[in-house]
């Protein structure tokens, strides 16, 4: 019994050593193939299992989320753009992406599309993370083969809209605020501060149910 356990342990160690050797070979700079985006990315679509498609779009110098146009976290978006704008392929690990061990089957994979001017310029089907957490199994631009990519694609794109929202907090002096307005499809209103001593009142021209 003890001999069998030792044999199993030795086999496990040998397999790990082989996997490590493969990682070293694939991670050599001369073996890395970089796929650069053909133009600037201005929108990203993320299709996650059992979740609505998450859309991000560039608005001026910033990025917003979905139709509600919530401001997106700049650092998270920058990480996404870096991964999509220069996909680094360390090597090909399998010829068929449908094999379940790589997490690329329906129900597990995350599909990420990068667009420029409404045209899709990059598509990455994201599978499991590899032995190294900063490497990911994926298929790129519709290829059937499984590639090993440099970067934590699962961590960057497997997020919710709430996690992507900006947490930036703006501070201001309350006494400097003289007008507050709210606009919605059904109604809008505005409050203004005036007089001495200053008081808040409903501004002229407010419409809808709020008035």
GROMACS .gro file of C-alpha atoms in nm:
model
  211
    1UNK     CA    1   0.000   0.000   0.000
    2UNK     CA    2   0.281   0.237   0.095
    3UNK     CA    3   0.467   0.147  -0.226
    4UNK     CA    4   0.159   0.234  -0.434
    5UNK     CA    5   0.127   0.570  -0.259
    6UNK     CA    6   0.493   0.646  -0.323
    7UNK     CA    7   0.451   0.552  -0.689
    8UNK     CA    8   0.145   0.776  -0.722
    9UNK     CA    9   0.336   1.062  -0.558
   10UNK     CA   10   0.631   1.017  -0.792
   11UNK     CA   11   0.400   1.016  -1.095
   12UNK     CA   12   0.233   1.335  -0.973
   13UNK     CA   13   0.568   1.504  -0.923
   14UNK     CA   14   0.679   1.396  -1.271
   15UNK     CA   15   0.360   1.534  -1.429
   16UNK     CA   16   0.401   1.866  -1.249
   17UNK     CA   17   0.764   1.883  -1.359
   18UNK     CA   18   0.659   1.824  -1.720
   19UNK     CA   19   0.390   2.091  -1.697
   20UNK     CA   20   0.643   2.333  -1.550
   21UNK     CA   21   0.891   2.256  -1.828
   22UNK     CA   22   0.624   2.320  -2.092
   23UNK     CA   23   0.538   2.652  -1.927
   24UNK     CA   24   0.903   2.754  -1.933
   25UNK     CA   25   0.936   2.671  -2.302
   26UNK     CA   26   0.614   2.848  -2.397
   27UNK     CA   27   0.699   3.158  -2.193
   28UNK     CA   28   1.034   3.222  -2.368
   29UNK     CA   29   1.025   3.567  -2.533
   30UNK     CA   30   1.123   3.428  -2.873
   31UNK     CA   31   0.819   3.197  -2.876
   32UNK     CA   32   0.560   3.465  -2.796
   33UNK     CA   33   0.332   3.574  -3.081
   34UNK     CA   34   0.157   3.909  -3.034
   35UNK     CA   35  -0.167   3.989  -3.216
   36UNK     CA   36  -0.206   4.366  -3.224
   37UNK     CA   37  -0.550   4.523  -3.277
   38UNK     CA   38  -0.588   4.667  -3.626
   39UNK     CA   39  -0.743   4.990  -3.492
   40UNK     CA   40  -0.831   5.162  -3.166
   41UNK     CA   41  -1.090   4.977  -2.959
   42UNK     CA   42  -1.390   5.193  -2.869
   43UNK     CA   43  -1.634   4.933  -2.733
   44UNK     CA   44  -1.621   4.594  -2.562
   45UNK     CA   45  -1.889   4.326  -2.531
   46UNK     CA   46  -1.858   4.054  -2.267
   47UNK     CA   47  -2.081   3.746  -2.291
   48UNK     CA   48  -2.078   3.547  -1.966
   49UNK     CA   49  -2.260   3.220  -1.889
   50UNK     CA   50  -2.610   3.276  -1.746
   51UNK     CA   51  -2.568   3.654  -1.744
   52UNK     CA   52  -2.676   3.940  -1.971
   53UNK     CA   53  -2.417   4.069  -2.218
   54UNK     CA   54  -2.208   4.340  -2.056
   55UNK     CA   55  -2.131   4.630  -2.290
   56UNK     CA   56  -1.874   4.904  -2.242
   57UNK     CA   57  -1.826   5.198  -2.475
   58UNK     CA   58  -1.592   5.492  -2.496
   59UNK     CA   59  -1.744   5.833  -2.430
   60UNK     CA   60  -1.493   6.110  -2.488
   61UNK     CA   61  -1.190   6.029  -2.278
   62UNK     CA   62  -1.385   5.799  -2.044
   63UNK     CA   63  -1.568   5.464  -2.062
   64UNK     CA   64  -1.928   5.395  -1.965
   65UNK     CA   65  -2.126   5.077  -1.892
   66UNK     CA   66  -2.443   4.977  -2.078
   67UNK     CA   67  -2.743   5.191  -2.167
   68UNK     CA   68  -2.743   5.345  -1.820
   69UNK     CA   69  -2.395   5.482  -1.903
   70UNK     CA   70  -2.251   5.436  -1.558
   71UNK     CA   71  -1.887   5.553  -1.542
   72UNK     CA   72  -1.650   5.255  -1.562
   73UNK     CA   73  -1.345   5.198  -1.345
   74UNK     CA   74  -1.057   5.338  -1.550
   75UNK     CA   75  -0.796   5.091  -1.425
   76UNK     CA   76  -1.013   4.788  -1.502
   77UNK     CA   77  -1.089   4.914  -1.852
   78UNK     CA   78  -0.721   4.986  -1.911
   79UNK     CA   79  -0.641   4.626  -1.816
   80UNK     CA   80  -0.903   4.498  -2.063
   81UNK     CA   81  -0.772   4.718  -2.343
   82UNK     CA   82  -0.418   4.599  -2.280
   83UNK     CA   83  -0.523   4.233  -2.303
   84UNK     CA   84  -0.735   4.282  -2.616
   85UNK     CA   85  -0.513   4.531  -2.796
   86UNK     CA   86  -0.207   4.307  -2.784
   87UNK     CA   87  -0.300   3.940  -2.739
   88UNK     CA   88   0.017   3.749  -2.647
   89UNK     CA   89   0.001   3.385  -2.755
   90UNK     CA   90   0.258   3.172  -2.576
   91UNK     CA   91   0.176   2.859  -2.773
   92UNK     CA   92  -0.089   2.615  -2.893
   93UNK     CA   93  -0.182   2.346  -2.641
   94UNK     CA   94  -0.461   2.156  -2.825
   95UNK     CA   95  -0.623   2.144  -3.167
   96UNK     CA   96  -0.983   2.129  -3.044
   97UNK     CA   97  -1.126   2.399  -2.817
   98UNK     CA   98  -1.439   2.193  -2.744
   99UNK     CA   99  -1.247   1.964  -2.509
  100UNK     CA  100  -1.380   2.024  -2.160
  101UNK     CA  101  -1.052   2.038  -1.970
  102UNK     CA  102  -0.980   2.391  -2.094
  103UNK     CA  103  -1.309   2.552  -1.989
  104UNK     CA  104  -1.398   2.659  -2.343
  105UNK     CA  105  -1.724   2.470  -2.377
  106UNK     CA  106  -2.065   2.643  -2.373
  107UNK     CA  107  -2.171   2.722  -2.018
  108UNK     CA  108  -1.815   2.780  -1.900
  109UNK     CA  109  -1.640   3.007  -2.149
  110UNK     CA  110  -1.654   3.386  -2.152
  111UNK     CA  111  -1.670   3.543  -2.498
  112UNK     CA  112  -1.518   3.887  -2.535
  113UNK     CA  113  -1.559   4.097  -2.849
  114UNK     CA  114  -1.365   4.416  -2.914
  115UNK     CA  115  -1.507   4.665  -3.165
  116UNK     CA  116  -1.386   4.975  -3.343
  117UNK     CA  117  -1.636   5.201  -3.514
  118UNK     CA  118  -1.901   4.928  -3.488
  119UNK     CA  119  -1.676   4.667  -3.653
  120UNK     CA  120  -1.559   4.361  -3.458
  121UNK     CA  121  -1.182   4.353  -3.471
  122UNK     CA  122  -1.103   4.095  -3.203
  123UNK     CA  123  -1.281   3.802  -3.040
  124UNK     CA  124  -1.143   3.597  -2.751
  125UNK     CA  125  -1.321   3.296  -2.605
  126UNK     CA  126  -1.183   3.277  -2.253
  127UNK     CA  127  -1.143   2.945  -2.076
  128UNK     CA  128  -0.977   2.837  -1.753
  129UNK     CA  129  -0.667   2.984  -1.601
  130UNK     CA  130  -0.354   2.774  -1.657
  131UNK     CA  131  -0.110   2.641  -1.395
  132UNK     CA  132   0.028   2.993  -1.375
  133UNK     CA  133  -0.253   3.232  -1.269
  134UNK     CA  134  -0.125   3.492  -1.516
  135UNK     CA  135  -0.185   3.264  -1.814
  136UNK     CA  136  -0.518   3.163  -1.969
  137UNK     CA  137  -0.648   2.897  -2.206
  138UNK     CA  138  -0.844   3.059  -2.489
  139UNK     CA  139  -0.938   3.048  -2.856
  140UNK     CA  140  -0.875   3.366  -3.053
  141UNK     CA  141  -1.070   3.512  -3.344
  142UNK     CA  142  -1.277   3.202  -3.410
  143UNK     CA  143  -0.989   2.954  -3.421
  144UNK     CA  144  -1.069   2.597  -3.313
  145UNK     CA  145  -0.727   2.553  -3.152
  146UNK     CA  146  -0.665   2.615  -2.783
  147UNK     CA  147  -0.400   2.878  -2.723
  148UNK     CA  148  -0.217   2.965  -2.404
  149UNK     CA  149  -0.236   3.342  -2.356
  150UNK     CA  150  -0.028   3.562  -2.134
  151UNK     CA  151  -0.250   3.745  -1.884
  152UNK     CA  152  -0.535   3.679  -1.643
  153UNK     CA  153  -0.825   3.708  -1.888
  154UNK     CA  154  -1.068   3.529  -1.657
  155UNK     CA  155  -1.001   3.774  -1.377
  156UNK     CA  156  -1.030   4.079  -1.601
  157UNK     CA  157  -1.343   3.984  -1.794
  158UNK     CA  158  -1.530   3.758  -1.551
  159UNK     CA  159  -1.673   4.054  -1.362
  160UNK     CA  160  -2.019   4.202  -1.310
  161UNK     CA  161  -2.138   4.548  -1.409
  162UNK     CA  162  -2.130   4.651  -1.045
  163UNK     CA  163  -1.767   4.546  -1.012
  164UNK     CA  164  -1.682   4.749  -1.322
  165UNK     CA  165  -1.843   5.070  -1.199
  166UNK     CA  166  -1.614   5.353  -1.099
  167UNK     CA  167  -1.569   5.401  -0.727
  168UNK     CA  168  -1.417   5.745  -0.766
  169UNK     CA  169  -1.553   5.987  -0.508
  170UNK     CA  170  -1.570   6.359  -0.575
  171UNK     CA  171  -1.550   6.605  -0.287
  172UNK     CA  172  -1.679   6.961  -0.290
  173UNK     CA  173  -1.763   7.237  -0.049
  174UNK     CA  174  -2.141   7.222   0.024
  175UNK     CA  175  -2.165   7.600   0.044
  176UNK     CA  176  -2.045   7.628  -0.318
  177UNK     CA  177  -2.345   7.431  -0.454
  178UNK     CA  178  -2.619   7.663  -0.582
  179UNK     CA  179  -2.823   7.437  -0.812
  180UNK     CA  180  -2.919   7.068  -0.822
  181UNK     CA  181  -3.113   6.912  -1.111
  182UNK     CA  182  -3.248   6.570  -1.201
  183UNK     CA  183  -3.354   6.459  -1.549
  184UNK     CA  184  -3.554   6.147  -1.637
  185UNK     CA  185  -3.765   6.036  -1.930
  186UNK     CA  186  -4.090   6.099  -1.744
  187UNK     CA  187  -4.001   6.407  -1.541
  188UNK     CA  188  -3.731   6.656  -1.448
  189UNK     CA  189  -3.681   6.909  -1.175
  190UNK     CA  190  -3.424   7.149  -1.039
  191UNK     CA  191  -3.359   7.311  -0.702
  192UNK     CA  192  -3.184   7.645  -0.668
  193UNK     CA  193  -3.034   7.822  -0.369
  194UNK     CA  194  -3.082   8.193  -0.335
  195UNK     CA  195  -3.164   8.481  -0.108
  196UNK     CA  196  -3.013   8.601   0.217
  197UNK     CA  197  -3.012   8.395   0.426
  198UNK     CA  198  -2.987   8.136   0.148
  199UNK     CA  199  -3.280   7.896   0.103
  200UNK     CA  200  -3.351   7.618  -0.146
  201UNK     CA  201  -3.656   7.635  -0.371
  202UNK     CA  202  -3.798   7.465  -0.680
  203UNK     CA  203  -3.648   7.633  -0.985
  204UNK     CA  204  -3.862   7.791  -1.254
  205UNK     CA  205  -3.927   7.569  -1.554
  206UNK     CA  206  -3.940   7.234  -1.369
  207UNK     CA  207  -4.174   6.990  -1.542
  208UNK     CA  208  -4.340   6.653  -1.495
  209UNK     CA  209  -4.476   6.472  -1.193
  210UNK     CA  210  -4.206   6.605  -0.961
  211UNK     CA  211  -4.353   6.948  -0.989
   0.00000   0.00000   0.00000
